[in-house]
XYZ file of C-alpha atoms in Angstrom:
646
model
C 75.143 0.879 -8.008
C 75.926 -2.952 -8.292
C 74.091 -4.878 -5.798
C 75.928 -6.630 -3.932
C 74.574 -9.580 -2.644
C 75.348 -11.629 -0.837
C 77.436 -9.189 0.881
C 81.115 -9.700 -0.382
C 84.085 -9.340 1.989
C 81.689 -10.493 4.344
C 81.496 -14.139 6.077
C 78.656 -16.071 7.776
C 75.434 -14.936 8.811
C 76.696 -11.625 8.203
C 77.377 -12.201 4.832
C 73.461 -12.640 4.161
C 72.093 -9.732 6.120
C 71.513 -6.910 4.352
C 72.843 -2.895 4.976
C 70.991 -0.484 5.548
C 71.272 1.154 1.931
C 69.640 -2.172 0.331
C 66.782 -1.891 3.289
C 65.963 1.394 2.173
C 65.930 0.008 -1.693
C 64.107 -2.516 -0.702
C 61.098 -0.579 1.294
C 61.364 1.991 -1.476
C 60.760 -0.489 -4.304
C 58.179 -2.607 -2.291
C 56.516 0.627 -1.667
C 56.054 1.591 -4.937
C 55.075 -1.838 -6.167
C 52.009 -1.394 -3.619
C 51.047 1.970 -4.894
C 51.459 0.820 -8.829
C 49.120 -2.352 -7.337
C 47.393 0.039 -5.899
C 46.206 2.084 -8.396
C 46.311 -0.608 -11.147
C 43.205 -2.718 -9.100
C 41.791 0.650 -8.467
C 41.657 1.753 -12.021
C 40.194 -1.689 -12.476
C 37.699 -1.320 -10.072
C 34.174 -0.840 -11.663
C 31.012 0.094 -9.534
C 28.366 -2.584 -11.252
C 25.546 -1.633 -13.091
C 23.301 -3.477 -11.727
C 22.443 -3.823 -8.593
C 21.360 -6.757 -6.130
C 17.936 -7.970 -6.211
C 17.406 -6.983 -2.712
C 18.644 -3.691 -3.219
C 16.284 -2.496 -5.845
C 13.035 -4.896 -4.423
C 10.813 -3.705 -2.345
C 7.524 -5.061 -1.081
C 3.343 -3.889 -2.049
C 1.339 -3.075 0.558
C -2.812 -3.548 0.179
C -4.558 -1.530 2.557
C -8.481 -2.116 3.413
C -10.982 0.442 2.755
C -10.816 2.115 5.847
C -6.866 2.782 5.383
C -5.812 0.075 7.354
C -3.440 -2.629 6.240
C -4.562 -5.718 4.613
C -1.206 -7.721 3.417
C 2.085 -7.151 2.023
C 3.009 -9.252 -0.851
C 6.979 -9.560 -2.436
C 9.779 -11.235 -1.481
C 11.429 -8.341 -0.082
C 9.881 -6.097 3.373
C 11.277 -2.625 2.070
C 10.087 0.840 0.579
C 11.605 3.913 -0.838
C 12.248 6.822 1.423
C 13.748 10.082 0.525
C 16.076 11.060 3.079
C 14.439 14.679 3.664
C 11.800 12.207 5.567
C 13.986 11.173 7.869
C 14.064 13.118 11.211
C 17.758 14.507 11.551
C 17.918 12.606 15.040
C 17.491 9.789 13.452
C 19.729 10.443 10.676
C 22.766 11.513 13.643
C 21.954 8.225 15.919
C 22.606 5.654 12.834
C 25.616 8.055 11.976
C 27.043 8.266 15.855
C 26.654 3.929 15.913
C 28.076 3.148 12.549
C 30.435 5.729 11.091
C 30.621 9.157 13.093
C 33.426 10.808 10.432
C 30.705 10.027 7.793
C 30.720 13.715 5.909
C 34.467 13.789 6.414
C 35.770 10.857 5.085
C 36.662 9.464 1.683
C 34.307 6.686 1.898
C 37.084 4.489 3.440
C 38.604 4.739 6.970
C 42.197 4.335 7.312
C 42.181 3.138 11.177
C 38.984 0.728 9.570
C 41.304 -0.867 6.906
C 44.484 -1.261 9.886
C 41.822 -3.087 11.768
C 40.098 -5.157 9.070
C 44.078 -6.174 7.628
C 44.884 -6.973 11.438
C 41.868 -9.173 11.642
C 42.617 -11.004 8.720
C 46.581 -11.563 9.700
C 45.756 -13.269 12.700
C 43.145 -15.359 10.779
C 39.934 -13.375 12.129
C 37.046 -12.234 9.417
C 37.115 -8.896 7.521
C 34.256 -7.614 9.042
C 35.250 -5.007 11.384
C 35.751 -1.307 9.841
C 33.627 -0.778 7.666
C 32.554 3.010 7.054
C 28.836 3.276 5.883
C 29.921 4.054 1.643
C 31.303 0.455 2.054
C 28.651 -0.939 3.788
C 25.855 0.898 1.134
C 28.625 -0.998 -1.296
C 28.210 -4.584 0.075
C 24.356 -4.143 0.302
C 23.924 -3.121 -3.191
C 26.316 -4.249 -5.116
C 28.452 -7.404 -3.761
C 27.838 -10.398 -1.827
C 28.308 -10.893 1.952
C 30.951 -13.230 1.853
C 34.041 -12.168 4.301
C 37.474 -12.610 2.312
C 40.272 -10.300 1.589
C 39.689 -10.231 -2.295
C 35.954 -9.144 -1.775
C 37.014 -6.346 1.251
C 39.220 -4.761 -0.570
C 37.292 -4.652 -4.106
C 34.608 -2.953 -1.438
C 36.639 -0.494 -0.652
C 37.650 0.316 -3.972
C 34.486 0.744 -4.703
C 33.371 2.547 -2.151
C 36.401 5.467 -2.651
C 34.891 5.393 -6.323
C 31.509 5.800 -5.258
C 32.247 8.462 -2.518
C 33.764 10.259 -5.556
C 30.538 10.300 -8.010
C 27.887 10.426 -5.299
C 26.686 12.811 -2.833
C 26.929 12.028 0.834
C 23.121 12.859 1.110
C 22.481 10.462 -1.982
C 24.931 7.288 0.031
C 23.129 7.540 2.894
C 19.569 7.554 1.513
C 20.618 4.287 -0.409
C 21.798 2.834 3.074
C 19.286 3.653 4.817
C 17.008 2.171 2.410
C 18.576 -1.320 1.822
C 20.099 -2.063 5.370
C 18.713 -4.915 6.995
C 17.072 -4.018 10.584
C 15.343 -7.602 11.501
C 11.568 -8.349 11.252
C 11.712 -9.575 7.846
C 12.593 -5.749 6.804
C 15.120 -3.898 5.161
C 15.131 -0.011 5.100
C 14.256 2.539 7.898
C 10.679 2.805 6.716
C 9.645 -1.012 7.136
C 11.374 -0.891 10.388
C 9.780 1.875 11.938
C 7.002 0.573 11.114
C 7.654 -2.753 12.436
C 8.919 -1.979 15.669
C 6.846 1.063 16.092
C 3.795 0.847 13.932
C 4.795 4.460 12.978
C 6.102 6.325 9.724
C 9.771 6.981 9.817
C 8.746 11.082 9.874
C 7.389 10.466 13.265
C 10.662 8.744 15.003
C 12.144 10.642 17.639
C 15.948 10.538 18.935
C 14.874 7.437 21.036
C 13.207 5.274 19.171
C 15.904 6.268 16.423
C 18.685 5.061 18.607
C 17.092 1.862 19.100
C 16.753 1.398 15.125
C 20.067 2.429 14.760
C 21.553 -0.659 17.523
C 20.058 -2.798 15.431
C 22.289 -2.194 12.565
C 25.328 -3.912 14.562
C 23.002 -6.904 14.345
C 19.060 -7.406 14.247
C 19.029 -10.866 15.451
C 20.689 -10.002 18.749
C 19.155 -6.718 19.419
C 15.378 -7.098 18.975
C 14.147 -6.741 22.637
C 11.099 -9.242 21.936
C 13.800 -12.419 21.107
C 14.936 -12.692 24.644
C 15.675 -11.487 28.053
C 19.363 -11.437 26.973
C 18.214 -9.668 23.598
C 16.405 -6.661 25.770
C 19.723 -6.147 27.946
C 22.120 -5.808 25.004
C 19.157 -3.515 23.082
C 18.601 -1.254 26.059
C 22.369 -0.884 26.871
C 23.706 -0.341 22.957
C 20.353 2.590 22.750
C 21.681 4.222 26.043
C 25.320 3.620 24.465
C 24.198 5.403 21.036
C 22.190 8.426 22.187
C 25.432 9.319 24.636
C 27.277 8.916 21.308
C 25.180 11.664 20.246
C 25.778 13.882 22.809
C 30.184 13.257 22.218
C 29.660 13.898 18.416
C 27.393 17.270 19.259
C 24.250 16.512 17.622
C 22.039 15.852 20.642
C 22.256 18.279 23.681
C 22.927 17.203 27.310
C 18.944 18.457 27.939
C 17.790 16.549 25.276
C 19.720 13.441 26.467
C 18.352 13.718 29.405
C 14.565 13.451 28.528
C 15.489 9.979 27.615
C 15.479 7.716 30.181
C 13.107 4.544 29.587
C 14.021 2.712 27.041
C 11.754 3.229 24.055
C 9.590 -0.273 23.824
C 8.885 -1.439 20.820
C 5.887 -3.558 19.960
C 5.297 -6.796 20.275
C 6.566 -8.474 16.805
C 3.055 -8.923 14.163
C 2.118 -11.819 13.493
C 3.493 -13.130 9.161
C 0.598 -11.856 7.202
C -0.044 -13.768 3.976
C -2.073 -14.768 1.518
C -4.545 -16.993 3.568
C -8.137 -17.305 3.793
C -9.524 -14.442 1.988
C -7.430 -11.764 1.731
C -5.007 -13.668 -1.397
C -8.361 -13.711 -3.833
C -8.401 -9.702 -3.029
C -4.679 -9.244 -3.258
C -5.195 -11.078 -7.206
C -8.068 -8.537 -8.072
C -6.488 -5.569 -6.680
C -2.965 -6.463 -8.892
C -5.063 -7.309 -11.881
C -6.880 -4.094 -11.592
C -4.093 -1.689 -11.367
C -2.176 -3.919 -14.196
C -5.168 -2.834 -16.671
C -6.224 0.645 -15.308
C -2.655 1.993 -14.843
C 0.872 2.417 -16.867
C 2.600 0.233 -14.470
C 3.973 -2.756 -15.752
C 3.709 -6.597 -14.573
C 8.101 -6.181 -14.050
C 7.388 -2.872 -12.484
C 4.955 -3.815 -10.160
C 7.280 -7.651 -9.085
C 9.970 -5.217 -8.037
C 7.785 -3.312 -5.254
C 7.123 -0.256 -3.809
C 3.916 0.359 -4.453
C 1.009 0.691 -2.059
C -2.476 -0.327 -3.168
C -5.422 1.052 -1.159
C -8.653 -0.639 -2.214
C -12.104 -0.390 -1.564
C -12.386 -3.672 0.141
C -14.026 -3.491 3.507
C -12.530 -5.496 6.334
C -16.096 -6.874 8.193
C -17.909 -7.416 5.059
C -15.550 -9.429 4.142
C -15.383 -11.531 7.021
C -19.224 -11.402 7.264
C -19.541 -13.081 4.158
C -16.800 -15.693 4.780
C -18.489 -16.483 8.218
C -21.950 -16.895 6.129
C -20.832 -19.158 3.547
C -19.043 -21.090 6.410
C -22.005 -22.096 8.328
C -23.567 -23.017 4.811
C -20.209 -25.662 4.322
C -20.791 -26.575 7.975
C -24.068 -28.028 6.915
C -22.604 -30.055 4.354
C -21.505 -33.569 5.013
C -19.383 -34.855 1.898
C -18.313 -37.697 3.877
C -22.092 -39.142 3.899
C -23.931 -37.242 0.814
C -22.351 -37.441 -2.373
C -24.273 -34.290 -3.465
C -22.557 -32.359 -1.064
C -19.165 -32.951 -2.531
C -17.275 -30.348 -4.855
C -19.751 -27.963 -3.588
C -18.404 -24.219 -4.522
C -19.855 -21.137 -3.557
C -18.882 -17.532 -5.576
C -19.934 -14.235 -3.681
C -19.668 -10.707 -4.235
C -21.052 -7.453 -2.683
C -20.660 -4.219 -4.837
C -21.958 -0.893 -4.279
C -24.370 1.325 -6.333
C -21.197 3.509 -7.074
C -19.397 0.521 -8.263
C -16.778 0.231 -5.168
C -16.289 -3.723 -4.663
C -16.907 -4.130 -0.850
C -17.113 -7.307 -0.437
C -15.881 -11.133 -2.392
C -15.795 -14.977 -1.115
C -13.523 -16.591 -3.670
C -13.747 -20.081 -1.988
C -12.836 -21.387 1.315
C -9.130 -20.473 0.976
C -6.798 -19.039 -1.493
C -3.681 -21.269 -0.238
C -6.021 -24.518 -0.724
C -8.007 -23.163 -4.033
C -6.303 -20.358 -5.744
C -9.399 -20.041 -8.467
C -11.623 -17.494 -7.312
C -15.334 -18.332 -7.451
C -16.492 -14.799 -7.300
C -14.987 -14.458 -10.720
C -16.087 -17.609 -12.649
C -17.760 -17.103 -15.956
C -19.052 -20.932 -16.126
C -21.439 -20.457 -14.014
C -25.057 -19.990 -15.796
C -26.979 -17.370 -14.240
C -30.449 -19.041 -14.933
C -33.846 -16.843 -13.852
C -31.313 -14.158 -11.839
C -31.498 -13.071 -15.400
C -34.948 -12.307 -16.014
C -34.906 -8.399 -14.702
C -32.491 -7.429 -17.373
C -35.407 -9.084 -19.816
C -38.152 -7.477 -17.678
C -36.089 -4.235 -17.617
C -35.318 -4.135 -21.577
C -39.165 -4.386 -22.038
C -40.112 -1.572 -20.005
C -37.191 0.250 -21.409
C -37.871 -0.566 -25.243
C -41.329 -1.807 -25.682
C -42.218 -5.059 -28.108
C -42.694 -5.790 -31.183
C -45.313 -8.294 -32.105
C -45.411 -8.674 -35.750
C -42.711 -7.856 -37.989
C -42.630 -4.323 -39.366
C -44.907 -2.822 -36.900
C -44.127 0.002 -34.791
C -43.120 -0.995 -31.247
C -45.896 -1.068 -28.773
C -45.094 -0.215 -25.149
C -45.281 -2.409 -21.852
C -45.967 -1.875 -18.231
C -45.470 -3.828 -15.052
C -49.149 -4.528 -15.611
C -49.534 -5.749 -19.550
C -50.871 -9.172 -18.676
C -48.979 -12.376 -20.316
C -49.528 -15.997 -20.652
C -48.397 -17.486 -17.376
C -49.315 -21.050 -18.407
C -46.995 -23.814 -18.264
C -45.518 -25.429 -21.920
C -46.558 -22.318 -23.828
C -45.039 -22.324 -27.065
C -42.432 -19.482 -27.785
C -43.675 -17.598 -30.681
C -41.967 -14.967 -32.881
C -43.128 -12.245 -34.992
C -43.881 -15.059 -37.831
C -45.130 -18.266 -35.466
C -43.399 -20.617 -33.459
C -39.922 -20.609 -32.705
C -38.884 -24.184 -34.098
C -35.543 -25.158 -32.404
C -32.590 -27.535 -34.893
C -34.585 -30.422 -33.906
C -37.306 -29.484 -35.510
C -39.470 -28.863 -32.772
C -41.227 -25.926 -31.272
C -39.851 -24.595 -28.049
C -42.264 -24.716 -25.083
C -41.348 -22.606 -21.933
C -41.649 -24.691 -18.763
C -41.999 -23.261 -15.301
C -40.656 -24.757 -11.695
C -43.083 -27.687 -10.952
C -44.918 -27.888 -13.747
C -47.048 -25.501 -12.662
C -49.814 -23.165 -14.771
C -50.522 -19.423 -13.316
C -52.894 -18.424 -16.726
C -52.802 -15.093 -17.686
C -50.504 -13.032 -15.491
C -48.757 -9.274 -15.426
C -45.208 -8.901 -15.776
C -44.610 -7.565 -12.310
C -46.082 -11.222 -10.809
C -44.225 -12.913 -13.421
C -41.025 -11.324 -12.277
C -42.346 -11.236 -8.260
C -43.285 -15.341 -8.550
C -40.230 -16.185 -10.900
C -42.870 -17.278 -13.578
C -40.810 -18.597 -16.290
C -43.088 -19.183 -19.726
C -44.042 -14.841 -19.804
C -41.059 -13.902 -19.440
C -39.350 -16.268 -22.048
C -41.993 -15.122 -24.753
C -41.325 -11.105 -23.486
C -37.678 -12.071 -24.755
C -38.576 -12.990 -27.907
C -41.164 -9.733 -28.116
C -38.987 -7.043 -27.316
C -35.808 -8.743 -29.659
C -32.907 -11.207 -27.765
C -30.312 -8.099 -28.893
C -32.548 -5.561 -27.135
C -32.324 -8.312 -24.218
C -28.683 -8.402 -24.596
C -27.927 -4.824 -24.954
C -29.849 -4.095 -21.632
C -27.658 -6.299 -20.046
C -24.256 -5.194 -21.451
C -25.914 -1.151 -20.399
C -26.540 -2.204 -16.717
C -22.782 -4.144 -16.811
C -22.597 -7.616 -17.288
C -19.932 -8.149 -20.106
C -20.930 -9.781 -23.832
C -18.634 -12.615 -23.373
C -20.124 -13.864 -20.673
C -23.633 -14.441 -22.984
C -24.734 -17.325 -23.802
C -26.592 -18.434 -27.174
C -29.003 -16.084 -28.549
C -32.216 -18.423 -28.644
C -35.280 -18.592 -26.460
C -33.314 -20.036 -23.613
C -31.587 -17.063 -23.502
C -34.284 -15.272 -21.586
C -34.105 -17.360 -18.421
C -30.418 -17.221 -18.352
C -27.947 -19.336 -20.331
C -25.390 -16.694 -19.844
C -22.169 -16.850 -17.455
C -21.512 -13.405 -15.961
C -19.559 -13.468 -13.193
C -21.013 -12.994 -9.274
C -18.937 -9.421 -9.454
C -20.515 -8.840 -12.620
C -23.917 -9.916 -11.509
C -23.840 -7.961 -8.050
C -22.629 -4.486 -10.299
C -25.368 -5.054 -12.704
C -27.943 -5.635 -10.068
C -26.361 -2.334 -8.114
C -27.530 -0.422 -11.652
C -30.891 -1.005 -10.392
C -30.048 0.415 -7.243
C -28.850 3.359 -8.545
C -31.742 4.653 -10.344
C -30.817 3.853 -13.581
C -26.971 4.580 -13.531
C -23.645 2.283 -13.728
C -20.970 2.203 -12.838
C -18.508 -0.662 -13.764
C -17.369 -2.734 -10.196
C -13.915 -1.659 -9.183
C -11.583 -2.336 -6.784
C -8.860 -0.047 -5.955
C -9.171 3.450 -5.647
C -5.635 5.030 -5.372
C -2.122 3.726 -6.084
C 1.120 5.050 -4.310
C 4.595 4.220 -5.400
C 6.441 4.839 -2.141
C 4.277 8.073 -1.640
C 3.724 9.523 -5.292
C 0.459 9.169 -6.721
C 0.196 6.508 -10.054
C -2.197 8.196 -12.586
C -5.896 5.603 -12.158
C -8.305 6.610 -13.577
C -11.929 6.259 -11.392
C -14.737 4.572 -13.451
C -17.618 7.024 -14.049
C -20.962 6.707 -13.837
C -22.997 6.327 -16.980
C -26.967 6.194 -17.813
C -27.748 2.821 -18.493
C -31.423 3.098 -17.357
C -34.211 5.596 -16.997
C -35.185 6.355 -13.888
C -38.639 5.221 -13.842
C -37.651 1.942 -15.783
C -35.029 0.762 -12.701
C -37.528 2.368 -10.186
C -40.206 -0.281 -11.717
C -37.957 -2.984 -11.857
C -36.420 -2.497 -7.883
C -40.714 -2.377 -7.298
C -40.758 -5.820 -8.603
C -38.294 -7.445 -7.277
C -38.756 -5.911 -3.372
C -42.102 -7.646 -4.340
C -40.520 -10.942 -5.082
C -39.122 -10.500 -1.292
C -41.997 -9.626 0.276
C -44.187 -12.142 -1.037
C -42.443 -13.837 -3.578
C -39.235 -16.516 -4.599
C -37.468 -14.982 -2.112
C -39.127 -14.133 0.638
C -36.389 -15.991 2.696
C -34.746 -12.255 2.681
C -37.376 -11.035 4.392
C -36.056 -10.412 7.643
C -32.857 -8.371 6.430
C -35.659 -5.557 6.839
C -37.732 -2.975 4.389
C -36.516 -2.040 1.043
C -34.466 -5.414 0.058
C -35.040 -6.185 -3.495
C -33.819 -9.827 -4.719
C -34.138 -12.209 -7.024
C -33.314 -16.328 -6.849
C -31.961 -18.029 -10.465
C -32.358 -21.270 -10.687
C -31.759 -23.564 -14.334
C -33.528 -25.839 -16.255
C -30.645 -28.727 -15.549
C -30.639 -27.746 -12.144
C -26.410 -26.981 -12.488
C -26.784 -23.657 -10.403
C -28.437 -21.728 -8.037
C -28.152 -17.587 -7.100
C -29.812 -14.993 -5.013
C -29.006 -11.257 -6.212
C -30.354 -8.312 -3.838
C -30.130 -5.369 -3.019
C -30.818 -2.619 -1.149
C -30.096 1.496 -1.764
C -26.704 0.422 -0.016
C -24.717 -2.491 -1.396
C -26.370 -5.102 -4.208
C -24.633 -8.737 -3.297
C -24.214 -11.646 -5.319
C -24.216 -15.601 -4.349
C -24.228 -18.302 -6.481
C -23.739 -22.064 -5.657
C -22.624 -24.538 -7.790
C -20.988 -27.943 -8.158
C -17.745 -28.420 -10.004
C -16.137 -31.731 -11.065
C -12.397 -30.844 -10.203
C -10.879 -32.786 -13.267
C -13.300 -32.000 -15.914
C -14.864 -28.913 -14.898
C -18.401 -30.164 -15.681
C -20.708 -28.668 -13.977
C -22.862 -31.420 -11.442
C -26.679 -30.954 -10.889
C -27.658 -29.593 -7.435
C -29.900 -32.679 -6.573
C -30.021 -33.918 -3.007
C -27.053 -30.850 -1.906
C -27.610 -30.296 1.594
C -29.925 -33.193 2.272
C -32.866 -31.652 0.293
C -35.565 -33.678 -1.194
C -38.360 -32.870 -3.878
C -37.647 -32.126 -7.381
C -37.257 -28.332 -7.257
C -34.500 -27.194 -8.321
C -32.217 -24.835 -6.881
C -30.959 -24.603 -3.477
C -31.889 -22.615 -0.513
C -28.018 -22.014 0.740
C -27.670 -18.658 -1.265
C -30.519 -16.975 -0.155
C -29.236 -17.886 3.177
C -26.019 -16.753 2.564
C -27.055 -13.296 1.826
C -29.660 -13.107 4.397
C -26.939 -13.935 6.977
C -24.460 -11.941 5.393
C -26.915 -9.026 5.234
C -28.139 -9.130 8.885
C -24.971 -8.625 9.907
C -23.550 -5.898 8.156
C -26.823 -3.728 7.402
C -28.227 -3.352 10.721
C-alpha cells in the first residue's frame, strides 16, 4: 500500500488529515513500538546486587544485667524479623492500608501505573500507586527520588522480582526495611518504639496503628501534635474497617476495638553519654575476641549484646567518684588538676559488674578502668605474700625450699638492705638496694600477716627476693593479672612497679575471694543476632590458689581493715578485706577489697594530657604531710560499697 500523504485529490485542511486506514496504521505501529520498548528496557532491567546501606543495616542493642536495655549503637534503628513472627493481624492491616491485591498481583498494579502516568502528565510527582514489591524495590534497591525514569525502572524491577521471589519472602523484606518514624525502620523497632513490646505480641489494633504510619510517620505519630493524633486515630479506625471489607478481620472482632490503641510517650535518644559508651567499647571488644563475628559483621547490626553489667552499681560508683571530683578545686589547687580516677567492680565468678572509665565517654573516650600505665604500688604485695605461702623460700642457693606462715617473723626495719641467696642485691649504680617504708618509719622484727595488715614495706620486699621474683610473677599471672602489664623484674618489683589494669586488679583480687579459684573478668554473657544464639564461649574457672593459701591471705588483709592501712573501710561492715597501694614517687594511689560478693578496684592518678607523664599526688585534694597516697580511693569504695552491699 503506498502511503499517501498528504492526502492527494484532496485540498485544504482536508488534505492533511488523515483516514481512518492510516489511523489504524498508525496506533498499530505506535503500539508495537511501545511493546518492543517495552520489553527491550525490561530485558534491560537488572535487580542490583547490592543493596542500600539502610536496607541491609541494622542497629546493636546492649542490654544490662538484669535484661533490661542499656543503649543501641549503629546508624540504623532496625532488626531482622522472620515473618512467621509476625501476628497475621498485623500482617492483613499493613496489607488492607498499602496494597490489598498483594498475593494476586504481578508485583505492579495496572490502575497504580494509570494513576502514577496521570500524575506525572499534569506535572504532579510519581508517588501515588505503588504496590508493596515496588515499594520493597525503592527501599532496597533505588533511591527516593520521584521522576518518571526512576518509577518506571521500579516497576520493572519489581515485575522481575515478583517473578524470582516468594510473596512471603517480599513482604518479610518490607516489613523489615520500611520506615515507621522514631528513628526506626522495620516492624520490630517500631513495635517496640511505640509499644515497648515485641512484634509477636501486637494485636489487630496496635497493628493498624503501625500500619497508618506507613502512609507517612511524620504525620501520623500521635505524640507530634494534636493534629498528628486526629489523622492517626482516624487512618487506624479507617484501616481495621479495611480489614473487615477485605475479610480478614470479623465484624466481632472489629468491634472489640474501639479506643484507639495509645502508644507511649516517645523515649528519650539514648547514646553514648556518661557511662554507658566505656561499657558499650568493652562489651564490642569482648565479643570481637571471644566470638567468630567479624568487626564488618558486627558495623552492619543486628546483633543484641546482653552483658553482665549491672545498672545501680554502675551508677553507685559514678555517684562515688563524683563527690570525690566535687572536692576538687582545679581552679585554686594545681594538684587537683588532670586528676583521673579508674574503677572496676568484678565478681568472684569473674562477671564485670561494675566500671568508671572517667567522668564521660563523649568528653574522654579513654577509659581509666582499663589503663595499663598506672603502677599498682603496695596493692601488689598479697600476690608476693600469697606466692610465699603458696611456694615457700629459698634462702641460700641450692637448698631445698623452706616453708612460711602468716607468722614467720621478718625484718620490719626501715632501710634494710635487700639481700639474695649470695648477699646484697647491688642495683646498676652500684649500690645496694635498701627497702624504705611510709614515713621513715622502723617496726623491728615483724610477721608477715602485720607486714601485710600495716602495709610494712622492707619484709615484704626481701620475701620477694626469698621466694624468687618469677615465683612472684607467676602467682600473679595464676590469680589474673596479665604478664604485660609487669614491670621490671628487680627488688622494686615486690611493692609494685607493675601496670595491671583496675579490671585486672579487681579479678585478681576476686581470686582471693573465691577460695583459691579464677576466673578471668568478663563482660558479656550471651550474644543474639536478631534472635539466634552466636557461639561465646563462658570463661571457666581454674585453680590458681589453694584453699588455705587465699583463706590466709583474705585473713590478712580483713586485718588490714580492721585495724590496719585501711581501716577507712571499716564501716562497709564484717568480712571486707582490702588493701591501699601507694608508690615510692608518690604517682598513684589504689584501694582493692573485697568481700565474698564483688572485689572492686580504684585507683587515682594524675595524667599530663599531652605527654602522658604521670604527676605526683602531692597536695591533691588539699592534703598536707608527706605521705604519700591519697585518701579519695578508699573513699570511693567505701561509698560505693555502702550503697550497693547493704
Amino acid at each position: 500500500m503506498r502511503w499517501d500523504y498528504p492526502r492527494s485529490g484532496r485540498h485544504g485542511m482536508r488534505r492533511w488529515l488523515p483516514s481512518w486506514r492510516q489511523l489504524v496504521v498508525l496506533f498499530l505501529a505506535g503500539t508495537g513500538s511501545l511493546g518492543l520498548l517495552t520489553g527491550y528496557a525490561y530485558w534491560r532491567a537488572e535487580i542490583p546486587e547490592n543493596l542500600n546501606s539502610f536496607a541491609t543495616q541494622q542497629d546493636n542493642v546492649y542490654y544490662w544485667a538484669d535484661g533490661t536495655k542499656m543503649a543501641r549503637t549503629g546508624w540504623v534503628s532496625r532488626q531482622e524479623m522472620p515473618l512467621e513472627k509476625v501476628p497475621q493481624d498485623v500482617q492483613w492491616a499493613v496489607l488492607a492500608a498499602e496494597n490489598k491485591t498483594f498475593y494476586s498481583d504481578y508485583g505492579v498494579s495496572p490502575s497504580g501505573i494509570t494513576r502514577a502516568l496521570l500524575r506525572m502528565g499534569t506535572g504532579g510527582d510519581t508517588q501515588g500507586g505503588s504496590t508493596i514489591t515496588q515499594q520493597y524495590v525503592k527501599n532496597v534497591y533505588l533511591d527516593q527520588d520521584q521522576n518518571f525514569s526512576r518509577k518506571l525502572n521500579e516497576m520493572l524491577i519489581a515485575i522481575k522480582l515478583d517473578n524470582r521471589m516468594s510473596k512471603k519472602a517480599i513482604l518479610e523484606g518490607y516489613l523489615n526495611t520500611s520506615w515507621f518514624g522514631r528513628g526506626t525502620y522495620g516492624i520490630q523497632r517500631a513495635a517496640q518504639a511505640y509499644y515497648g513490646k515485641e512484634v509477636s505480641e501486637l494485636n489487630a489494633s496496635e497493628g493498624a496503628f503501625l500500619a497508618s504510619l506507613l502512609k507517612g510517620a511524620a504525620l501520623y505519630d500521635p505524640a507530634v501534635s494534636e493534629r498528628n493524633h486526629r489523622r492517626a486515630v482516624e487512618r487506624w479506625g479507617w484501616v481495621l474497617d479495611r480489614m473487615v471489607d477485605i475479610g480478614r478481620l470479623s465484624a466481632a472482632e472489629r468491634a472489640k476495638y474501639t479506643t484507639f490503641p495509645e502508644p507511649r510517650a516517645r523515649p528519650r535518644a539514648t547514646d553514648t553519654s556518661g557511662q554507658s559508651g566505656y561499657l558499650i567499647e568493652m562489651a564490642k571488644a569482648y565479643v570481637g575476641k571471644h566470638t567468630d563475628v567479624s568487626d564488618a559483621e558486627f558495623d552492619l547490626g543486628g546483633y543484641q549484646i546482653y552483658t553482665t553489667f549491672e545498672k545501680p552499681r554502675v551508677d553507685a560508683l559514678a555517684t562515688a567518684v563524683k563527690k570525690v571530683r566535687d572536692d576538687l578545686d582545679p581552679e585554686r589547687r594545681s594538684a587537683d588538676k588532670h586528676v583521673r580516677v579508674g574503677a572496676a567492680s568484678v565478681a568472684p565468678d569473674g562477671r564485670i559488674l561494675a566500671v568508671h572509665g572517667g567522668p564521660d565517654y563523649l568528653a574522654q573516650g579513654f577509659n581509666d578502668a582499663n589503663a595499663v600505665t598506672v603502677p599498682a604500688g603496695t596493692s601488689f604485695t598479697p600476690f608476693v605474700y600469697a606466692a610465699a605461702l603458696r611456694d615457700g623460700v629459698q634462702l641460700e642457693r641450692g637448698e631445698s625450699r623452706i616453708p612460711v606462715t602468716p607468722e614467720t617473723p621478718y625484718n620490719g626495719d626501715d632501710k634494710v638492705s635487700v639481700r639474695t641467696p649470695e648477699g646484697p642485691y647491688w642495683d646498676r649504680s652500684g649500690k645496694i638496694v635498701k627497702g624504705a617504708n611510709d614515713g621513715g618509719r622502723s617496726w623491728g622484727s615483724i610477721s608477715l600477716r602485720e607486714a601485710m595488715v600495716h602495709s610494712v614495706n622492707t619484709p615484704l620486699l626481701q620475701l620477694g627476693m626469698d621466694v624468687g621474683l618469677d615465683r612472684v610473677r607467676r602467682t600473679a599471672t595464676d590469680s589474673g593479672l596479665l604478664a604485660g602489664s609487669f614491670g621490671a623484674q628487680v627488688p622494686a618489683f615486690s611493692l609494685g612497679n607493675s601496670t595491671p589494669s583496675a579490671i585486672r586488679m579487681a579479678g585478681a583480687y576476686a581470686t582471693f575471694a573465691a577460695d583459691g579459684m579464677h576466673t578471668d573478668p568478663y563482660s558479656v554473657v550471651r550474644v543474639t543476632h536478631n534472635g539466634d544464639t552466636i557461639r561465646m564461649p563462658r570463661p571457666r574457672a581454674r585453680r590458681a590458689l589453694g584453699t588455705g593459701v587465699a583463706a590466709q591471705v583474705t585473713d590478712a588483709l580483713q586485718g588490714a581493715v580492721r585495724e590496719g592501712t585501711g581501716q577507712a573501710a571499716k564501716g562497709v561492715g564484717r568480712g571486707v578485706a582490702g588493701k591501699t597501694g601507694t608508690t615510692q614517687d608518690n604517682t598513684s594511689a589504689w584501694f582493692v577489697g573485697y568481700t565474698d560478693r564483688t572485689s572492686t578496684a580504684v585507683a587515682l592518678f594524675r595524667l599530663q594530657p599531652k605527654t602522658l607523664e604521670l604527676l605526683p599526688l602531692d597536695g591533691v585534694g588539699g592534703a598536707s604531710g608527706s605521705s604519700p597516697g591519697s585518701a579519695y580511693p578508699v573513699g570511693i569504695w567505701t561509698d560505693y560499697m555502702k550503697a550497693t552491699e547493704r
